[in-house]
GROMACS .gro file of C-alpha atoms in nm:
model
  267
    1MET     CA    1  -0.419   0.220  -1.410
    2ILE     CA    2  -0.283  -0.136  -1.395
    3ALA     CA    3  -0.516  -0.402  -1.537
    4ILE     CA    4  -0.542  -0.773  -1.619
    5THR     CA    5  -0.784  -0.869  -1.896
    6LEU     CA    6  -0.922  -1.218  -1.846
    7THR     CA    7  -0.803  -1.395  -2.161
    8PRO     CA    8  -0.683  -1.758  -2.180
    9GLU     CA    9  -0.312  -1.791  -2.263
   10ASP     CA   10  -0.381  -2.081  -2.501
   11PRO     CA   11  -0.423  -1.924  -2.852
   12GLN     CA   12  -0.690  -2.170  -2.968
   13LEU     CA   13  -0.890  -2.131  -2.648
   14ALA     CA   14  -0.852  -1.753  -2.666
   15GLU     CA   15  -0.982  -1.756  -3.024
   16LEU     CA   16  -1.278  -1.970  -2.921
   17VAL     CA   17  -1.359  -1.736  -2.632
   18GLY     CA   18  -1.331  -1.441  -2.870
   19SER     CA   19  -1.603  -1.593  -3.085
   20LEU     CA   20  -1.842  -1.570  -2.788
   21GLU     CA   21  -1.840  -1.190  -2.804
   22PHE     CA   22  -2.199  -1.158  -2.923
   23MET     CA   23  -2.343  -1.449  -2.725
   24SER     CA   24  -2.546  -1.399  -2.408
   25SER     CA   25  -2.484  -1.560  -2.071
   26LYS     CA   26  -2.808  -1.757  -2.114
   27MET     CA   27  -2.673  -1.923  -2.429
   28MET     CA   28  -2.350  -2.031  -2.254
   29PRO     CA   29  -2.441  -2.046  -1.883
   30HIS     CA   30  -2.160  -2.279  -1.772
   31THR     CA   31  -1.897  -2.074  -1.953
   32TYR     CA   32  -2.043  -1.758  -1.803
   33GLN     CA   33  -2.014  -1.901  -1.452
   34ALA     CA   34  -1.661  -2.021  -1.531
   35PHE     CA   35  -1.560  -1.666  -1.623
   36LYS     CA   36  -1.709  -1.532  -1.300
   37ARG     CA   37  -1.513  -1.787  -1.095
   38ALA     CA   38  -1.196  -1.721  -1.293
   39VAL     CA   39  -1.213  -1.344  -1.246
   40ALA     CA   40  -1.276  -1.397  -0.873
   41LEU     CA   41  -0.966  -1.619  -0.857
   42VAL     CA   42  -0.749  -1.362  -1.034
   43GLN     CA   43  -0.874  -1.080  -0.811
   44TYR     CA   44  -0.824  -1.287  -0.495
   45THR     CA   45  -0.470  -1.385  -0.597
   46TRP     CA   46  -0.374  -1.025  -0.672
   47LYS     CA   47  -0.520  -0.910  -0.339
   48CYS     CA   48  -0.321  -1.178  -0.158
   49TYR     CA   49   0.003  -1.058  -0.318
   50ALA     CA   50  -0.088  -0.699  -0.233
   51ALA     CA   51  -0.132  -0.813   0.128
   52GLY     CA   52   0.215  -0.969   0.139
   53ALA     CA   53   0.165  -1.329   0.025
   54ASP     CA   54   0.455  -1.510  -0.143
   55MET     CA   55   0.440  -1.474  -0.524
   56GLY     CA   56   0.688  -1.755  -0.573
   57GLY     CA   57   1.054  -1.796  -0.494
   58GLY     CA   58   1.016  -1.598  -0.172
   59MET     CA   59   0.923  -1.280  -0.357
   60LYS     CA   60   0.670  -1.068  -0.166
   61LEU     CA   61   0.596  -0.711  -0.068
   62LYS     CA   62   0.800  -0.593   0.229
   63ARG     CA   63   0.551  -0.331   0.342
   64PRO     CA   64   0.202  -0.432   0.224
   65THR     CA   65  -0.080  -0.183   0.265
   66GLY     CA   66  -0.451  -0.245   0.300
   67ALA     CA   67  -0.521   0.047   0.067
   68TYR     CA   68  -0.343  -0.123  -0.224
   69ALA     CA   69  -0.531  -0.450  -0.171
   70ARG     CA   70  -0.865  -0.267  -0.145
   71SER     CA   71  -0.797  -0.086  -0.474
   72ILE     CA   72  -0.801  -0.412  -0.673
   73LYS     CA   73  -1.145  -0.438  -0.833
   74THR     CA   74  -1.322  -0.604  -1.126
   75ARG     CA   75  -1.488  -0.448  -1.427
   76PHE     CA   76  -1.755  -0.618  -1.640
   77TYR     CA   77  -1.772  -0.535  -2.012
   78ALA     CA   78  -1.970  -0.833  -2.144
   79PRO     CA   79  -2.058  -1.186  -2.026
   80PHE     CA   80  -1.718  -1.317  -2.143
   81ASN     CA   81  -1.512  -1.001  -2.111
   82TYR     CA   82  -1.384  -0.909  -1.765
   83GLU     CA   83  -1.100  -0.701  -1.631
   84VAL     CA   84  -0.928  -0.695  -1.293
   85PHE     CA   85  -0.768  -0.357  -1.226
   86SER     CA   86  -0.622  -0.113  -0.977
   87ASP     CA   87  -0.608   0.263  -1.022
   88SER     CA   88  -0.388   0.305  -0.714
   89LYS     CA   89  -0.066   0.503  -0.759
   90VAL     CA   90   0.104   0.245  -0.540
   91ALA     CA   91   0.006  -0.031  -0.785
   92LYS     CA   92   0.167   0.160  -1.071
   93PHE     CA   93   0.487   0.226  -0.875
   94LEU     CA   94   0.519  -0.137  -0.767
   95GLU     CA   95   0.441  -0.268  -1.114
   96GLU     CA   96   0.664  -0.041  -1.320
   97GLY     CA   97   0.921   0.078  -1.066
   98THR     CA   98   1.032   0.435  -1.003
   99LYS     CA   99   1.326   0.656  -1.092
  100GLU     CA  100   1.554   0.817  -0.835
  101PHE     CA  101   1.366   1.107  -0.681
  102ASP     CA  102   1.482   1.411  -0.484
  103MET     CA  103   1.207   1.469  -0.227
  104LYS     CA  104   1.352   1.809  -0.136
  105LYS     CA  105   1.223   1.948  -0.466
  106THR     CA  106   0.859   1.869  -0.392
  107HIS     CA  107   0.772   1.784  -0.032
  108PRO     CA  108   0.863   2.120   0.132
  109PHE     CA  109   0.626   2.297  -0.109
  110GLY     CA  110   0.321   2.068  -0.113
  111LYS     CA  111  -0.029   2.097   0.030
  112ARG     CA  112   0.073   1.984   0.379
  113SER     CA  113   0.394   2.187   0.389
  114ARG     CA  114   0.468   2.451   0.650
  115VAL     CA  115   0.672   2.769   0.632
  116THR     CA  116   0.935   2.923   0.861
  117LYS     CA  117   0.940   3.287   0.968
  118LYS     CA  118   1.201   3.339   0.695
  119GLY     CA  119   0.961   3.202   0.433
  120GLN     CA  120   1.137   2.868   0.382
  121GLY     CA  121   0.923   2.560   0.314
  122TYR     CA  122   0.942   2.242   0.519
  123LEU     CA  123   0.740   1.933   0.597
  124ILE     CA  124   0.719   1.724   0.914
  125ILE     CA  125   0.709   1.353   0.831
  126PRO     CA  126   0.608   1.093   1.093
  127PHE     CA  127   0.769   0.749   1.072
  128ARG     CA  128   0.591   0.474   1.261
  129HIS     CA  129   0.790   0.176   1.384
  130GLY     CA  130   0.642  -0.166   1.445
  131ALA     CA  131   0.692  -0.428   1.711
  132PRO     CA  132   0.942  -0.706   1.633
  133GLY     CA  133   0.802  -0.920   1.351
  134SER     CA  134   0.570  -0.649   1.217
  135VAL     CA  135   0.498  -0.664   0.843
  136TYR     CA  136   0.310  -0.335   0.823
  137TYR     CA  137   0.578  -0.109   0.972
  138PRO     CA  138   0.957  -0.136   0.991
  139PRO     CA  139   1.008  -0.367   1.291
  140LEU     CA  140   1.213  -0.253   1.587
  141PRO     CA  141   1.494  -0.482   1.705
  142GLU     CA  142   1.382  -0.697   1.999
  143GLN     CA  143   1.629  -0.542   2.242
  144VAL     CA  144   1.541  -0.184   2.142
  145TYR     CA  145   1.170  -0.264   2.169
  146LYS     CA  146   1.217  -0.391   2.526
  147GLN     CA  147   1.423  -0.082   2.609
  148ILE     CA  148   1.147   0.150   2.482
  149LYS     CA  149   0.881  -0.037   2.681
  150ALA     CA  150   1.091  -0.010   2.998
  151ILE     CA  151   1.145   0.365   2.951
  152ALA     CA  152   0.774   0.420   2.883
  153LYS     CA  153   0.690   0.266   3.223
  154GLN     CA  154   0.893   0.525   3.413
  155ALA     CA  155   0.685   0.752   3.637
  156ASP     CA  156   0.788   1.078   3.471
  157PHE     CA  157   0.742   0.952   3.114
  158LYS     CA  158   0.469   1.121   2.911
  159LEU     CA  159   0.290   0.973   2.612
  160ALA     CA  160   0.238   1.202   2.315
  161SER     CA  161  -0.128   1.227   2.221
  162ARG     CA  162  -0.366   1.397   1.985
  163ALA     CA  163  -0.555   1.690   2.137
  164GLN     CA  164  -0.908   1.796   2.057
  165GLY     CA  165  -0.977   2.047   1.784
  166LYS     CA  166  -0.762   2.171   1.499
  167LYS     CA  167  -0.534   2.462   1.436
  168TYR     CA  168  -0.472   2.646   1.111
  169SER     CA  169  -0.137   2.750   0.973
  170PRO     CA  170  -0.016   2.850   0.625
  171ASN     CA  171   0.157   2.618   0.383
  172TYR     CA  172   0.432   2.730   0.145
  173LYS     CA  173   0.177   2.878  -0.098
  174GLY     CA  174   0.007   3.075   0.178
  175GLU     CA  175  -0.303   2.855   0.199
  176MET     CA  176  -0.443   2.813   0.551
  177ILE     CA  177  -0.436   2.440   0.625
  178PRO     CA  178  -0.622   2.267   0.912
  179ARG     CA  179  -0.382   2.062   1.121
  180ALA     CA  180  -0.427   1.819   1.407
  181ARG     CA  181  -0.327   1.936   1.753
  182TYR     CA  182  -0.086   1.724   1.957
  183LYS     CA  183   0.034   1.713   2.314
  184ARG     CA  184   0.406   1.656   2.304
  185GLY     CA  185   0.542   1.353   2.486
  186THR     CA  186   0.882   1.261   2.625
  187PRO     CA  187   1.139   1.210   2.346
  188ILE     CA  188   1.353   0.899   2.389
  189THR     CA  189   1.725   0.929   2.321
  190GLY     CA  190   2.025   0.701   2.345
  191LEU     CA  191   1.880   0.396   2.171
  192GLY     CA  192   2.197   0.351   1.969
  193ASP     CA  193   2.037   0.422   1.632
  194GLU     CA  194   2.039   0.767   1.471
  195ASN     CA  195   1.711   0.691   1.293
  196LEU     CA  196   1.539   0.636   1.629
  197GLU     CA  197   1.677   0.942   1.806
  198GLY     CA  198   1.395   1.149   1.957
  199LEU     CA  199   1.141   0.867   1.924
  200MET     CA  200   0.809   0.928   2.097
  201VAL     CA  201   0.549   0.683   2.218
  202VAL     CA  202   0.214   0.815   2.091
  203ASN     CA  203  -0.124   0.720   2.230
  204ILE     CA  204  -0.330   0.619   1.926
  205GLY     CA  205  -0.635   0.497   2.118
  206ALA     CA  206  -0.977   0.598   1.989
  207THR     CA  207  -1.045   0.783   2.316
  208PRO     CA  208  -0.814   0.961   2.565
  209LYS     CA  209  -0.874   0.680   2.817
  210GLU     CA  210  -0.786   0.401   2.572
  211LYS     CA  211  -0.414   0.334   2.600
  212ARG     CA  212  -0.298   0.195   2.266
  213SER     CA  213   0.042   0.321   2.168
  214ALA     CA  214   0.274   0.342   1.870
  215ALA     CA  215   0.644   0.424   1.842
  216VAL     CA  216   0.691   0.724   1.611
  217THR     CA  217   0.983   0.940   1.504
  218PHE     CA  218   0.931   1.279   1.344
  219ARG     CA  219   1.168   1.413   1.082
  220VAL     CA  220   1.179   1.744   0.896
  221ILE     CA  221   1.249   1.775   0.525
  222SER     CA  222   1.317   2.127   0.404
  223GLU     CA  223   1.450   2.304   0.100
  224ASN     CA  224   1.770   2.356   0.301
  225SER     CA  225   1.822   1.991   0.393
  226PRO     CA  226   2.170   1.859   0.300
  227ALA     CA  227   2.204   1.770  -0.068
  228PHE     CA  228   2.265   1.400   0.003
  229LYS     CA  229   1.954   1.359   0.219
  230TRP     CA  230   1.596   1.276   0.123
  231ILE     CA  231   1.691   1.112  -0.206
  232ARG     CA  232   1.458   0.821  -0.275
  233PRO     CA  233   1.656   0.563  -0.471
  234ALA     CA  234   1.530   0.413  -0.795
  235MET     CA  235   1.314   0.106  -0.743
  236PRO     CA  236   1.285  -0.170  -1.003
  237GLY     CA  237   0.937  -0.285  -1.098
  238MET     CA  238   0.806  -0.599  -0.929
  239HIS     CA  239   0.566  -0.684  -1.216
  240ILE     CA  240   0.310  -0.822  -0.973
  241THR     CA  241   0.043  -0.875  -1.238
  242LYS     CA  242   0.283  -1.097  -1.432
  243HIS     CA  243   0.305  -1.323  -1.127
  244VAL     CA  244  -0.073  -1.316  -1.090
  245VAL     CA  245  -0.120  -1.429  -1.451
  246GLU     CA  246   0.151  -1.696  -1.434
  247ASN     CA  247   0.017  -1.842  -1.110
  248THR     CA  248  -0.350  -1.850  -1.215
  249GLN     CA  249  -0.340  -1.924  -1.589
  250ASP     CA  250  -0.366  -2.303  -1.554
  251ALA     CA  251  -0.666  -2.279  -1.320
  252VAL     CA  252  -0.831  -2.018  -1.544
  253LYS     CA  253  -0.780  -2.241  -1.848
  254ASP     CA  254  -0.931  -2.543  -1.669
  255LEU     CA  255  -1.234  -2.344  -1.553
  256ILE     CA  256  -1.310  -2.203  -1.898
  257GLU     CA  257  -1.246  -2.532  -2.081
  258THR     CA  258  -1.480  -2.714  -1.843
  259GLY     CA  259  -1.750  -2.450  -1.889
  260LEU     CA  260  -1.723  -2.462  -2.268
  261LYS     CA  261  -1.739  -2.842  -2.279
  262LYS     CA  262  -2.052  -2.845  -2.064
  263ASP     CA  263  -2.223  -2.586  -2.281
  264MET     CA  264  -2.129  -2.771  -2.601
  265GLY     CA  265  -2.240  -3.106  -2.458
  266ILE     CA  266  -1.901  -3.274  -2.476
  267ALA     CA  267  -1.818  -3.284  -2.105
   0.00000   0.00000   0.00000
């Protein structure tokens, strides 16, 4: 879990707030409201950064996810003791960074893995590509995007789509896993990029009649994949909470100071 405890950076102010530990919100109503506004500010700022907002100096998440932003919550311990936290694995990875990781040692043997007739584990991984300018998926180059749209309009082109029902097949451990059924579409080749070879346009509409599509490539990772492939490089930590604290501490201090002064009659 990654957490921010709402404590003023100023030592004297922090000591004064610490002395409020056994006081009720009714005894210090303005300070209590100041804490509530301050914790809301910290949570909002963190959510904004998780959604891709600039943290300062042009630093921001390249691929923000709604799940990370939604994981940022508040916890109440006492009237003057709050915490903003996230128990998302993504939050921990982004905060602390990750070591180099060989995906071949885990992914072909996981819950969603599949197994060949020879008993070898593998996993099919879909990669979605976004329109030019997309922040949620790796954006396609403008020219390639236009090329894909033109090909998809051809009379004999077929969209891939999800079929009704599920099918069951074993994973590497022999567990029968329910899997979605798909109708295969026309693979697109010759786009000039190895990573896009075999790309399919998939209908992701809520109903079969709703035509809302996405560009997706499917890749297979197996225990027999080449040694140099599927190595996730080490990623340095972004220390997002540090930026949250640095960019909100002045406002938090002002809020709490104002609340204290009002409650002590010196405002």
